[in-house]
mmCIF file of N, CA, C and O in Angstrom:
data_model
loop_
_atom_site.group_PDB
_atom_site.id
_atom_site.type_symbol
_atom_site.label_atom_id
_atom_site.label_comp_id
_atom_site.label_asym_id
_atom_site.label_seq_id
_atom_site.Cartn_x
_atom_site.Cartn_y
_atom_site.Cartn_z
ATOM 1 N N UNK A 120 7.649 14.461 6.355
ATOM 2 C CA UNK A 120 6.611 15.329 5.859
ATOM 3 C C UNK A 120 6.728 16.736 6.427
ATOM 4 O O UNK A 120 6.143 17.714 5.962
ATOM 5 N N UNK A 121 7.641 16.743 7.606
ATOM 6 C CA UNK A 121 7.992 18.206 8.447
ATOM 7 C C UNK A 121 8.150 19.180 7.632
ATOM 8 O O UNK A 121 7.446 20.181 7.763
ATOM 9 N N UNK A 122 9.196 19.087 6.522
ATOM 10 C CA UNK A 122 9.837 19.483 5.214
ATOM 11 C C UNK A 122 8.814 20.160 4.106
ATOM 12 O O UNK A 122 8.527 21.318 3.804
ATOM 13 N N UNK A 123 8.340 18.616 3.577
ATOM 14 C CA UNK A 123 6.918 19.239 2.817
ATOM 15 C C UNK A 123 5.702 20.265 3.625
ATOM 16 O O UNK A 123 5.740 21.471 3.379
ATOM 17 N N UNK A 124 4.945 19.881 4.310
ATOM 18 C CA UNK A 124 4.699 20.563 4.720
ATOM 19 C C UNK A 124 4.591 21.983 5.498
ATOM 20 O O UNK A 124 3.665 22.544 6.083
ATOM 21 N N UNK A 125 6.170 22.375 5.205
ATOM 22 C CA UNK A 125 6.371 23.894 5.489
ATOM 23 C C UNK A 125 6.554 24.589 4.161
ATOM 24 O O UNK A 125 6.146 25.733 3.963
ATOM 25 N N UNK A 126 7.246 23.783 3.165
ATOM 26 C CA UNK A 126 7.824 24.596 1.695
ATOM 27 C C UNK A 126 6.666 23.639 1.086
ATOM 28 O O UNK A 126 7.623 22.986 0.670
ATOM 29 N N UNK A 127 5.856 23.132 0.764
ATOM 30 C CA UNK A 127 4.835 22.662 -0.141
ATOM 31 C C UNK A 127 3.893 22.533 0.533
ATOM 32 O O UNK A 127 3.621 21.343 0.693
ATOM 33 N N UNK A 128 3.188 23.256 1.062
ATOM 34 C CA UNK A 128 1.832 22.894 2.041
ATOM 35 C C UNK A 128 0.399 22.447 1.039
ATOM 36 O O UNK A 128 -0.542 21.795 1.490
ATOM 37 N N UNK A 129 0.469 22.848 -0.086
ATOM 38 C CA UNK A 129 -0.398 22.245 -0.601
ATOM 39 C C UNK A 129 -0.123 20.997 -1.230
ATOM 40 O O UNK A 129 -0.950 20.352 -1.873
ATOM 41 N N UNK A 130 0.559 20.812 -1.113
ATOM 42 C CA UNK A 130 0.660 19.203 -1.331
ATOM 43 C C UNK A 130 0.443 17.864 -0.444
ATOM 44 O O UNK A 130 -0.036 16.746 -0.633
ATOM 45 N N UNK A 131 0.926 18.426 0.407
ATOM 46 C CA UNK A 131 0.279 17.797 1.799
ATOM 47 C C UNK A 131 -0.901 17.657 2.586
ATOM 48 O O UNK A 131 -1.192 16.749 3.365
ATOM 49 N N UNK A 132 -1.769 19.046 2.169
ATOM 50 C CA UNK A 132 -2.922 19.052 1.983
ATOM 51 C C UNK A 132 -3.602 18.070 1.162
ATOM 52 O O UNK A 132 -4.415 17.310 1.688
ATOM 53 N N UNK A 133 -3.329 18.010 -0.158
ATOM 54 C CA UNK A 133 -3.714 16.599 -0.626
ATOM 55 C C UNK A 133 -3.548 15.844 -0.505
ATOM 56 O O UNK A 133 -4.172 14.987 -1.132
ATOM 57 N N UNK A 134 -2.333 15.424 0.620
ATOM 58 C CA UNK A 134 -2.810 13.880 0.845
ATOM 59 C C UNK A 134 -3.329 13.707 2.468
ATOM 60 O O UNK A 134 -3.280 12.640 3.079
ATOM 61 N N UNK A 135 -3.713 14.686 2.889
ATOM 62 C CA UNK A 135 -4.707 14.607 3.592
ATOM 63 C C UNK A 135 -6.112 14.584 3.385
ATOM 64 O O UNK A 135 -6.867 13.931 4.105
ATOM 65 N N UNK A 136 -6.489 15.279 2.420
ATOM 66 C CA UNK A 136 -7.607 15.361 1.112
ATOM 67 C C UNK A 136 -7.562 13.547 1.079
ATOM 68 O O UNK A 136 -8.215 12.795 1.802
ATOM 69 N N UNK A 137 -6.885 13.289 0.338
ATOM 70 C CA UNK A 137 -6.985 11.756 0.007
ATOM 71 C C UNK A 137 -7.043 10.824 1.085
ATOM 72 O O UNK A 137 -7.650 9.786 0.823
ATOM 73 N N UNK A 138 -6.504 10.943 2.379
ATOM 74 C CA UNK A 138 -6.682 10.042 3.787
ATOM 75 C C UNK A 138 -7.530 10.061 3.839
ATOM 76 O O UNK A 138 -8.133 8.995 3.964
ATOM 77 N N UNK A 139 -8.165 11.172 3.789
ATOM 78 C CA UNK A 139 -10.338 11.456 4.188
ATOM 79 C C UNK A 139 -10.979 10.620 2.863
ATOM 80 O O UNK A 139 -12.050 10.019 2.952
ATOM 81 N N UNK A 140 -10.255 10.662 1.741
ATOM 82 C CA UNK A 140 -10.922 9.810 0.705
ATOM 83 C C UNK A 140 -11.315 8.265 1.257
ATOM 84 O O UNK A 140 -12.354 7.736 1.651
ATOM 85 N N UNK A 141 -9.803 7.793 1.056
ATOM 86 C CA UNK A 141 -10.183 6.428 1.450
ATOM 87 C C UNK A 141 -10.365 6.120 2.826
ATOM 88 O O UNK A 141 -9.771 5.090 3.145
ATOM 89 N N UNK A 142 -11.123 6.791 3.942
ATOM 90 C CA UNK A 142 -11.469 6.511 5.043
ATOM 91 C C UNK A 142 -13.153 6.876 4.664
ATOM 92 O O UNK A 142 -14.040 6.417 5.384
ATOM 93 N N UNK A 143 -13.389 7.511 3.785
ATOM 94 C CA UNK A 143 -14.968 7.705 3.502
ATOM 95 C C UNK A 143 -15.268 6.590 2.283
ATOM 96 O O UNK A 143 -16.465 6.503 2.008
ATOM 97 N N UNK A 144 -14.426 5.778 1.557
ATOM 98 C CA UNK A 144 -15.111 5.295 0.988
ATOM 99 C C UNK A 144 -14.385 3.386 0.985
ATOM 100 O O UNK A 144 -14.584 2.444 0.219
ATOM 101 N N UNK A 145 -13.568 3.533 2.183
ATOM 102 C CA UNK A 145 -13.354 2.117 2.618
ATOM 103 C C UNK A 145 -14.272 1.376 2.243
ATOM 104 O O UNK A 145 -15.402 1.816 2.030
ATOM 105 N N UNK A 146 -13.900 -0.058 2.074
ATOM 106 C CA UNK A 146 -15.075 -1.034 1.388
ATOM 107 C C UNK A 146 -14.373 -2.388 2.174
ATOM 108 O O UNK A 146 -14.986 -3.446 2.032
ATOM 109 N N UNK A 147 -13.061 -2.413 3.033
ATOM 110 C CA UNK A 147 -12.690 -3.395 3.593
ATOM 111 C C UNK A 147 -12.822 -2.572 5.687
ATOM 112 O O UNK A 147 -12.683 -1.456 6.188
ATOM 113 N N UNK A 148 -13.178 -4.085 6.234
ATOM 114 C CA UNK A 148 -13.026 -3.620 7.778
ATOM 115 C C UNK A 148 -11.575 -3.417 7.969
ATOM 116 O O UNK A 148 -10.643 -3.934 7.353
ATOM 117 N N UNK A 149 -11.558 -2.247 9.305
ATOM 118 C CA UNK A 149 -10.733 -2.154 10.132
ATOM 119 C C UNK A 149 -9.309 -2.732 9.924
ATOM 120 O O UNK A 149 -8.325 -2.130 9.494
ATOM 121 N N UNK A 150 -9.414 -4.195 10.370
ATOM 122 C CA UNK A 150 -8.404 -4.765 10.914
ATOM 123 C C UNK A 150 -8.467 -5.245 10.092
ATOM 124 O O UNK A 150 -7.832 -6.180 10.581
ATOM 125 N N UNK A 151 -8.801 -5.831 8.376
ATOM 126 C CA UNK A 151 -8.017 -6.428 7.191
ATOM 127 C C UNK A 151 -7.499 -5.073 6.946
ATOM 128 O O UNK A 151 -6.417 -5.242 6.385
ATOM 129 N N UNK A 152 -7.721 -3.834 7.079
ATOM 130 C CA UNK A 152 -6.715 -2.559 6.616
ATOM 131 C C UNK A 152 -5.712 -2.488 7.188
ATOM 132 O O UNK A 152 -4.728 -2.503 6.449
ATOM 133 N N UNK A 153 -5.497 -2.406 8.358
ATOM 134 C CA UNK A 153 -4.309 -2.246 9.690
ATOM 135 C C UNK A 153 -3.377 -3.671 9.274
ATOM 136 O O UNK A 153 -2.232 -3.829 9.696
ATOM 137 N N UNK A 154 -3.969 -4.505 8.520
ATOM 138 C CA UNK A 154 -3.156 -5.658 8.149
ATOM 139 C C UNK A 154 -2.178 -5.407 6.937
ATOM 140 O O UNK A 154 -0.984 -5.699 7.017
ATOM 141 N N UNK A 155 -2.802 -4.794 5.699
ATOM 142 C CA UNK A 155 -2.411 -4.193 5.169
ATOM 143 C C UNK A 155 -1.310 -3.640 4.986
ATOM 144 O O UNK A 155 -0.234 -3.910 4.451
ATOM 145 N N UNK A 156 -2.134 -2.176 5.949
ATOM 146 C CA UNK A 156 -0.857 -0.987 6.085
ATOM 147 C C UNK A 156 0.350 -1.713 6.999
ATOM 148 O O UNK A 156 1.428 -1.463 6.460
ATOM 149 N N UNK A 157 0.459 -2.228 7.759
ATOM 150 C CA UNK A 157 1.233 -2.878 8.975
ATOM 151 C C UNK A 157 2.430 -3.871 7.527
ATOM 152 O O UNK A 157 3.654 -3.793 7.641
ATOM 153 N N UNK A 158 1.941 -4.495 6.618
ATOM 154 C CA UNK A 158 2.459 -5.341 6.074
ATOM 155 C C UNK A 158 3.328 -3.927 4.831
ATOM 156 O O UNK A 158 4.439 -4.055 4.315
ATOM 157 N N UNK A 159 2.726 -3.156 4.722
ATOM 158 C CA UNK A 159 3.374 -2.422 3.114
ATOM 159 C C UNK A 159 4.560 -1.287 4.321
ATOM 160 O O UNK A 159 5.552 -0.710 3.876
ATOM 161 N N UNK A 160 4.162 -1.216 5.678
ATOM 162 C CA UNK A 160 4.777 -0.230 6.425
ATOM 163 C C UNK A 160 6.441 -0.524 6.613
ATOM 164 O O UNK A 160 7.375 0.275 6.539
ATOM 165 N N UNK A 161 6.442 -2.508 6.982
ATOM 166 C CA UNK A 161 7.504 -3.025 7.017
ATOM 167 C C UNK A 161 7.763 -3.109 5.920
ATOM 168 O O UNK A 161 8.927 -2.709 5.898
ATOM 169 N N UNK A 162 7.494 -3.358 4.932
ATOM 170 C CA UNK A 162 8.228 -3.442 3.020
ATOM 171 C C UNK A 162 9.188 -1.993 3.286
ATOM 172 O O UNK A 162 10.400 -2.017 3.498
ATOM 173 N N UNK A 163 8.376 -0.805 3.221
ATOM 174 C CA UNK A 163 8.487 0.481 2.838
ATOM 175 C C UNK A 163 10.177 0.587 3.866
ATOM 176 O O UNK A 163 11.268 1.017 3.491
ATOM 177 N N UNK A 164 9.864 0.142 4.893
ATOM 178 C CA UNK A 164 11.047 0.101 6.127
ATOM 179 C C UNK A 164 10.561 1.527 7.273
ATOM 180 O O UNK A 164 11.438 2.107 7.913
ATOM 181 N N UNK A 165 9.151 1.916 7.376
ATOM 182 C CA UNK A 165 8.750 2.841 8.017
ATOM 183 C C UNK A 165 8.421 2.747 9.180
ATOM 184 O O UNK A 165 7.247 2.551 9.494
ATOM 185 N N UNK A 166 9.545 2.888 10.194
ATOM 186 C CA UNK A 166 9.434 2.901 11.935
ATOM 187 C C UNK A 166 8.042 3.726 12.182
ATOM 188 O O UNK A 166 7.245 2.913 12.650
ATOM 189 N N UNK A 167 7.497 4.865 12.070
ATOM 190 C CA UNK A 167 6.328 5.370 12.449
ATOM 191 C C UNK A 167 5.278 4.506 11.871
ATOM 192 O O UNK A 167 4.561 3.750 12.528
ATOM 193 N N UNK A 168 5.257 4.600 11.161
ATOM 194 C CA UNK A 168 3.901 3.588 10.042
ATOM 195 C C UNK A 168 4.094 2.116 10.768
ATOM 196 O O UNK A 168 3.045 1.830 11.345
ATOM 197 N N UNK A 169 5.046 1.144 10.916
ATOM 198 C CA UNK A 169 4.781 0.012 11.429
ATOM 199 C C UNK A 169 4.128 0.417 13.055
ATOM 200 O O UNK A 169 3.186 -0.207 13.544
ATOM 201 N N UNK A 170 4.547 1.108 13.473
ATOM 202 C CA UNK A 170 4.364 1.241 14.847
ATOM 203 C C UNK A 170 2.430 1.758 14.964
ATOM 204 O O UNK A 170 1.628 1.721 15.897
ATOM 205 N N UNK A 171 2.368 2.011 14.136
ATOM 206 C CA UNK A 171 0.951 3.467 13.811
ATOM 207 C C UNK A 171 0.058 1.889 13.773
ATOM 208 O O UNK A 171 -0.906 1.733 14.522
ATOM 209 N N UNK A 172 0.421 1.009 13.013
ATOM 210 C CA UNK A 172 -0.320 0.364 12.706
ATOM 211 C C UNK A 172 -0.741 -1.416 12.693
ATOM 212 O O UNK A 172 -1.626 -2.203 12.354
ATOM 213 N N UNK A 173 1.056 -1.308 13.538
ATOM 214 C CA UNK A 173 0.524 -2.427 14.787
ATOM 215 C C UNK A 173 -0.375 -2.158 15.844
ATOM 216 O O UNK A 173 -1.221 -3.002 16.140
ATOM 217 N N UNK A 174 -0.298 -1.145 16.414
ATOM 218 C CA UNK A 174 -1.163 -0.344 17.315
ATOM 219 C C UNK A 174 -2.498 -0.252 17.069
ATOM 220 O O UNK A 174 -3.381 -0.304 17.925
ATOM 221 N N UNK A 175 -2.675 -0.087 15.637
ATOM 222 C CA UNK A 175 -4.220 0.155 15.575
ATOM 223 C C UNK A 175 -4.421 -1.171 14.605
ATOM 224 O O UNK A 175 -5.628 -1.106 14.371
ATOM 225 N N UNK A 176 -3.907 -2.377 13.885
ATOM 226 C CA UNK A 176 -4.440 -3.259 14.368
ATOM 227 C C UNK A 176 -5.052 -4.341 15.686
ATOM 228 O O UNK A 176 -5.969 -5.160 15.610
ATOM 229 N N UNK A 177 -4.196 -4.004 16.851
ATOM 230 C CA UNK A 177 -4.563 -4.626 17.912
ATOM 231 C C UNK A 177 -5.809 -3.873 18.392
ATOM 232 O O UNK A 177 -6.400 -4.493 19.276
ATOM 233 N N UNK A 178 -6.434 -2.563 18.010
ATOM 234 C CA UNK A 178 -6.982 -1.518 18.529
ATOM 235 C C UNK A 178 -7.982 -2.197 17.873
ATOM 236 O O UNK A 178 -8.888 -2.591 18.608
ATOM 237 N N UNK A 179 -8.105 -2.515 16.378
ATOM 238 C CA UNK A 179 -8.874 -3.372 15.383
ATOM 239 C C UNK A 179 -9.174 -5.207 16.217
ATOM 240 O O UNK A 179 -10.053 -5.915 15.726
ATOM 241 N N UNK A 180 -8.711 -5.496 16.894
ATOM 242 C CA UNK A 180 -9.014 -6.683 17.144
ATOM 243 C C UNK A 180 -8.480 -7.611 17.160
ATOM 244 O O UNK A 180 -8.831 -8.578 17.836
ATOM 245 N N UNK A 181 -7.157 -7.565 16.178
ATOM 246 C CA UNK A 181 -6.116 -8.156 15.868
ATOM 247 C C UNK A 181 -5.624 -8.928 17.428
ATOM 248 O O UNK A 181 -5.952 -8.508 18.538
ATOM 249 N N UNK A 182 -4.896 -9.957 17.195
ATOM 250 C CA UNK A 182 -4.006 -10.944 18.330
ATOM 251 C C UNK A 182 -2.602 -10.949 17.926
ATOM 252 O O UNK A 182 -2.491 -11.233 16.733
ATOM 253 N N UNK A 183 -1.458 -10.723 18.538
ATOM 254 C CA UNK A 183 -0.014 -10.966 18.697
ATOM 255 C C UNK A 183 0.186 -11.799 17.382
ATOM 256 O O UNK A 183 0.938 -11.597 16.429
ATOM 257 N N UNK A 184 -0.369 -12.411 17.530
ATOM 258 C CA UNK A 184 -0.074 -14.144 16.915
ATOM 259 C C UNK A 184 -0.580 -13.722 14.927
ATOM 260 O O UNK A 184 -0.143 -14.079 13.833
ATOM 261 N N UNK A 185 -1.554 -12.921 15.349
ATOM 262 C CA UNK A 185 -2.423 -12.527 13.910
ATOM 263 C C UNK A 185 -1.008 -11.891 12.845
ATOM 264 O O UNK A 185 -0.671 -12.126 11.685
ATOM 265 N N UNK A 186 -0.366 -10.850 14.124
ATOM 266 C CA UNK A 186 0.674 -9.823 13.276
ATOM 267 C C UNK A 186 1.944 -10.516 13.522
ATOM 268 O O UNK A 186 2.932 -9.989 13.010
ATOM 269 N N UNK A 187 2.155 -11.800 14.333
ATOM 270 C CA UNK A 187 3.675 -12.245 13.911
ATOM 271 C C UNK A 187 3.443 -13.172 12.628
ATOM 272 O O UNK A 187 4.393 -13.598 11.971
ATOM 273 N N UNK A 188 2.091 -13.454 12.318
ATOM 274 C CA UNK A 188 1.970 -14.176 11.084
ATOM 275 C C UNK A 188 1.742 -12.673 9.374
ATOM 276 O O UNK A 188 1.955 -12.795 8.168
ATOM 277 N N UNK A 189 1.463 -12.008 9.851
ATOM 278 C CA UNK A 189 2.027 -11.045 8.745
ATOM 279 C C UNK A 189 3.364 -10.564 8.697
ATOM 280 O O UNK A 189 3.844 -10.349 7.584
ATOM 281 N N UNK A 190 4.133 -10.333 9.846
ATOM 282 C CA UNK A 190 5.108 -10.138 9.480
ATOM 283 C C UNK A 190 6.180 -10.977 8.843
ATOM 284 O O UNK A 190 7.065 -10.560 8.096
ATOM 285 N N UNK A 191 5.925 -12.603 9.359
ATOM 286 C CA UNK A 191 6.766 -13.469 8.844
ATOM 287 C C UNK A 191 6.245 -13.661 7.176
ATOM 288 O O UNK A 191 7.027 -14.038 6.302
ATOM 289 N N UNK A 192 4.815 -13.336 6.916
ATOM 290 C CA UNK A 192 4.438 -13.473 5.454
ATOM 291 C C UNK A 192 4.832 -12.391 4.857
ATOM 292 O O UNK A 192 5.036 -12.600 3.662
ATOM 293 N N UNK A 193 5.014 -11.383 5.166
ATOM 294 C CA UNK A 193 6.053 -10.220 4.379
ATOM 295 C C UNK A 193 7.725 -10.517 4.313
ATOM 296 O O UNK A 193 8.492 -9.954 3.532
ATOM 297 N N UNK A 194 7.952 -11.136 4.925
ATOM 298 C CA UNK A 194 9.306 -11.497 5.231
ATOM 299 C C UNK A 194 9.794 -12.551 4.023
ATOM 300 O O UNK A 194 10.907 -12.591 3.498
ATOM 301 N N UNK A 195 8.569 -13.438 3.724
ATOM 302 C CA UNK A 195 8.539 -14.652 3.551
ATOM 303 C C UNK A 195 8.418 -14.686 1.643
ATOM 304 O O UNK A 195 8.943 -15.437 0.821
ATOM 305 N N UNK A 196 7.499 -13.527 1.494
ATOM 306 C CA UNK A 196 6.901 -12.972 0.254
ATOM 307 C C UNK A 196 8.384 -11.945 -0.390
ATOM 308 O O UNK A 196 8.950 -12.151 -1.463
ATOM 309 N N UNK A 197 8.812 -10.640 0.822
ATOM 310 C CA UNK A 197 10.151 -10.502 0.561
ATOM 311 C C UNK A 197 11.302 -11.115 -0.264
ATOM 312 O O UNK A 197 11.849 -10.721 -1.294
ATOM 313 N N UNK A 198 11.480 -12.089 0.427
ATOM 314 C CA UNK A 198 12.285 -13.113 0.476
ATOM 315 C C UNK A 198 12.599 -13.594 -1.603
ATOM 316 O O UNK A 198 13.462 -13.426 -2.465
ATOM 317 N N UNK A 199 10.960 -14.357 -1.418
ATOM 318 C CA UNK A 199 10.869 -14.779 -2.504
ATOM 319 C C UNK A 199 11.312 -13.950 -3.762
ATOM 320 O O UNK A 199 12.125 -14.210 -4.649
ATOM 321 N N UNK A 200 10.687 -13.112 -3.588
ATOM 322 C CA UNK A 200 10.873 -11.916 -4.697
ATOM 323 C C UNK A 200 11.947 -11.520 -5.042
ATOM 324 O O UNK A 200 12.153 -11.229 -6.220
ATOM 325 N N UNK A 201 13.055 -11.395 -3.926
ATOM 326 C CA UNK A 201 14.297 -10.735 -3.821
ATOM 327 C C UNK A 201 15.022 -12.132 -4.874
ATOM 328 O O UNK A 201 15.744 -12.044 -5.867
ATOM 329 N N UNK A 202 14.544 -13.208 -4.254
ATOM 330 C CA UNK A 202 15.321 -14.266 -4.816
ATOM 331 C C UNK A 202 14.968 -14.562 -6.533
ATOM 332 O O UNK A 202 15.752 -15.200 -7.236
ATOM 333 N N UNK A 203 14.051 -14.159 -6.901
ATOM 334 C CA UNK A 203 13.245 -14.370 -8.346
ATOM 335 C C UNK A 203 14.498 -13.671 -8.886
ATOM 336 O O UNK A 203 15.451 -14.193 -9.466
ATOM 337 N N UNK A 204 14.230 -11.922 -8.467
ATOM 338 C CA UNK A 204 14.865 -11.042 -9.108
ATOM 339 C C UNK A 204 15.963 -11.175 -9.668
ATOM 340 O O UNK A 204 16.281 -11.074 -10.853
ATOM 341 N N UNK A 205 16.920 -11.561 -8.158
ATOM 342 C CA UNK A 205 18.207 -11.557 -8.379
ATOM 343 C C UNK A 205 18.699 -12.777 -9.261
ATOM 344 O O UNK A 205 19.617 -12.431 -10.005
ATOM 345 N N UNK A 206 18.307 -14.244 -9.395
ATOM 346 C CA UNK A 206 18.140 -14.670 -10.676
ATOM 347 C C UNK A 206 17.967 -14.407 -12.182
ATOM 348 O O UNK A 206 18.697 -14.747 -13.113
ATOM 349 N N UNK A 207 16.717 -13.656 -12.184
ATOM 350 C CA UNK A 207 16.500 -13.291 -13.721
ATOM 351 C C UNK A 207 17.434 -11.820 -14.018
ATOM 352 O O UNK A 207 17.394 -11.490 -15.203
ATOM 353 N N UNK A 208 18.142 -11.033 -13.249
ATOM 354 C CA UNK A 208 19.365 -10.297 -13.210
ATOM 355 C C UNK A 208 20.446 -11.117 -13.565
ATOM 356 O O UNK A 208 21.069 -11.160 -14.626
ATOM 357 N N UNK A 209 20.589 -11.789 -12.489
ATOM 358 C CA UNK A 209 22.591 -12.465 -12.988
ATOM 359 C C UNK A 209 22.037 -13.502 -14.443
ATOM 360 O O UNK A 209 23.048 -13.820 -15.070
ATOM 361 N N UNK A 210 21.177 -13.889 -14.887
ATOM 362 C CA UNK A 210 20.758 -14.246 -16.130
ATOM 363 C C UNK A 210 21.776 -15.257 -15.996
ATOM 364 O O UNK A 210 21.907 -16.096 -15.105
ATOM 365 N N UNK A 211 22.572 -15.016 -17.165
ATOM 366 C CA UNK A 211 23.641 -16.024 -17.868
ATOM 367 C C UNK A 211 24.725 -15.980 -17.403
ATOM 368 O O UNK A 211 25.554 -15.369 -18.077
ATOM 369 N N UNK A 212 25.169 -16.562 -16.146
ATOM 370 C CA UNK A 212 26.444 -16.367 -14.946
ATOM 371 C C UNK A 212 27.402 -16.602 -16.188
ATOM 372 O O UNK A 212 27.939 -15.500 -16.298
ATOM 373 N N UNK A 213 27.922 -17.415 -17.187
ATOM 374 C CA UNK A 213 28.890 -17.459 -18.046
ATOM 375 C C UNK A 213 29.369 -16.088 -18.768
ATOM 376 O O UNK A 213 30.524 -15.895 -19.150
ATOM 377 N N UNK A 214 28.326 -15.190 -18.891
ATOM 378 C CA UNK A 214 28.456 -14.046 -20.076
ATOM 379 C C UNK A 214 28.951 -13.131 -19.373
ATOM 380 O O UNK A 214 29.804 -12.373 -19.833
ATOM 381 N N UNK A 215 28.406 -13.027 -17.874
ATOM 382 C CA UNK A 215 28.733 -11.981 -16.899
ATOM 383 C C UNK A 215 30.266 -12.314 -16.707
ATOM 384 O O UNK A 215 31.134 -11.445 -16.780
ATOM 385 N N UNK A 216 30.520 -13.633 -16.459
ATOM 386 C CA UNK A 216 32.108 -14.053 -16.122
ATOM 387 C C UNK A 216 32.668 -13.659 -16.919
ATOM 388 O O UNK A 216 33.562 -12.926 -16.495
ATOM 389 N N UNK A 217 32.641 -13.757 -18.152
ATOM 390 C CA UNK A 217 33.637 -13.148 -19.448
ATOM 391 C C UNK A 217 33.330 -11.750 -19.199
ATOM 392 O O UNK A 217 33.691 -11.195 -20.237
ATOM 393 N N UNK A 218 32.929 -10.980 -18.515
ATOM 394 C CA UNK A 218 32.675 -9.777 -18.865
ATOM 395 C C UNK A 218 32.125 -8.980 -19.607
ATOM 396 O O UNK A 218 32.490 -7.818 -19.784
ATOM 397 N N UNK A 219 30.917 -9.683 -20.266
ATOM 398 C CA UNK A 219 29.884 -9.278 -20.978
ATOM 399 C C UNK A 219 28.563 -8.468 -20.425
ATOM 400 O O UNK A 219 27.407 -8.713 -20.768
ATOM 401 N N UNK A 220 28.989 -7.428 -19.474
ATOM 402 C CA UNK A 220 27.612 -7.071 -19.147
ATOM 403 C C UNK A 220 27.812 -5.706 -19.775
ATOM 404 O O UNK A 220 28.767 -5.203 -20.367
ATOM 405 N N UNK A 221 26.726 -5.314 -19.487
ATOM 406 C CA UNK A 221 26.166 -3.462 -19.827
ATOM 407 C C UNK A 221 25.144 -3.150 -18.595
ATOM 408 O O UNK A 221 24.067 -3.690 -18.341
ATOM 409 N N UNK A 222 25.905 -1.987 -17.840
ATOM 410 C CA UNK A 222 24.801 -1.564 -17.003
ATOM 411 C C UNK A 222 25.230 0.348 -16.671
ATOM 412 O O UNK A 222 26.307 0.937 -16.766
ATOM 413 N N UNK A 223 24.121 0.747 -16.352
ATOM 414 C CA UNK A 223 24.173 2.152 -16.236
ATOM 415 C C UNK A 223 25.051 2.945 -15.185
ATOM 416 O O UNK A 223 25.355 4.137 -15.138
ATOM 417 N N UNK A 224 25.386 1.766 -14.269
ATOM 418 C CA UNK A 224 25.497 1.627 -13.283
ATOM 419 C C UNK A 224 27.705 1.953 -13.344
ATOM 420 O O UNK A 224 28.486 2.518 -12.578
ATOM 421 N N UNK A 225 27.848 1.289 -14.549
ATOM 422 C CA UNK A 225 29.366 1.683 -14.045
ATOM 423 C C UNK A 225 30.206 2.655 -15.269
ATOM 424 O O UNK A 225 30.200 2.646 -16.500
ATOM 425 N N UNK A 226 30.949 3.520 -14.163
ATOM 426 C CA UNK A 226 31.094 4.672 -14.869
ATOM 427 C C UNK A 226 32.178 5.346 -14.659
ATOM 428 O O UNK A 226 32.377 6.399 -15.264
#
């Protein structure tokens, strides 16, 4: 955000604008948020953000045990998804073997 915020400062401004949003009109506690952010921080792969918000779930109330069970359920949820995907991608392993694909990708 170092970046944005020197050559786009108003943009960054809005999403500081918007942090103050959803901190004024939160409708979930604390520590189901820090659960949350802590869980979309590791998806995203964000060293500051996981760290921001392991921290302030335990700050929230949270136990060790609370966030090795989100992280293994992001892991776990990960996992799954990756595996769906990559299934309904390789589709019809026969068509791909003959060399029947089309993708944007080769060029």
């Amino acid at each position: 955000m170092r970046f944005l915020a020197q050559l786009f400062p108003e943009f960054t401004g809005l999403l500081d604008d918007m942090d103050a949003l959803y901190q004024e009109k939160r409708s979930i506690d604390e520590k189901t948020y820090q659960f949350i952010c802590f869980a979309l921080s590791i998806k995203a792969r964000s060293k500051p953000c996981v760290l921001k918000h392991f921290k302030g779930a335990l700050d929230a109330g949270a136990s060790l045990k609370e966030l090795a069970y989100i992280l293994a359920l992001v892991m776990r949820e990960a996992a799954g998804a990756d595996d769906c995907w990559t299934h309904d991608v390789l589709g019809d392993i026969k068509e791909i073997m003959a060399g029947n694909i089309s993708c944007d990708c080769q060029k």
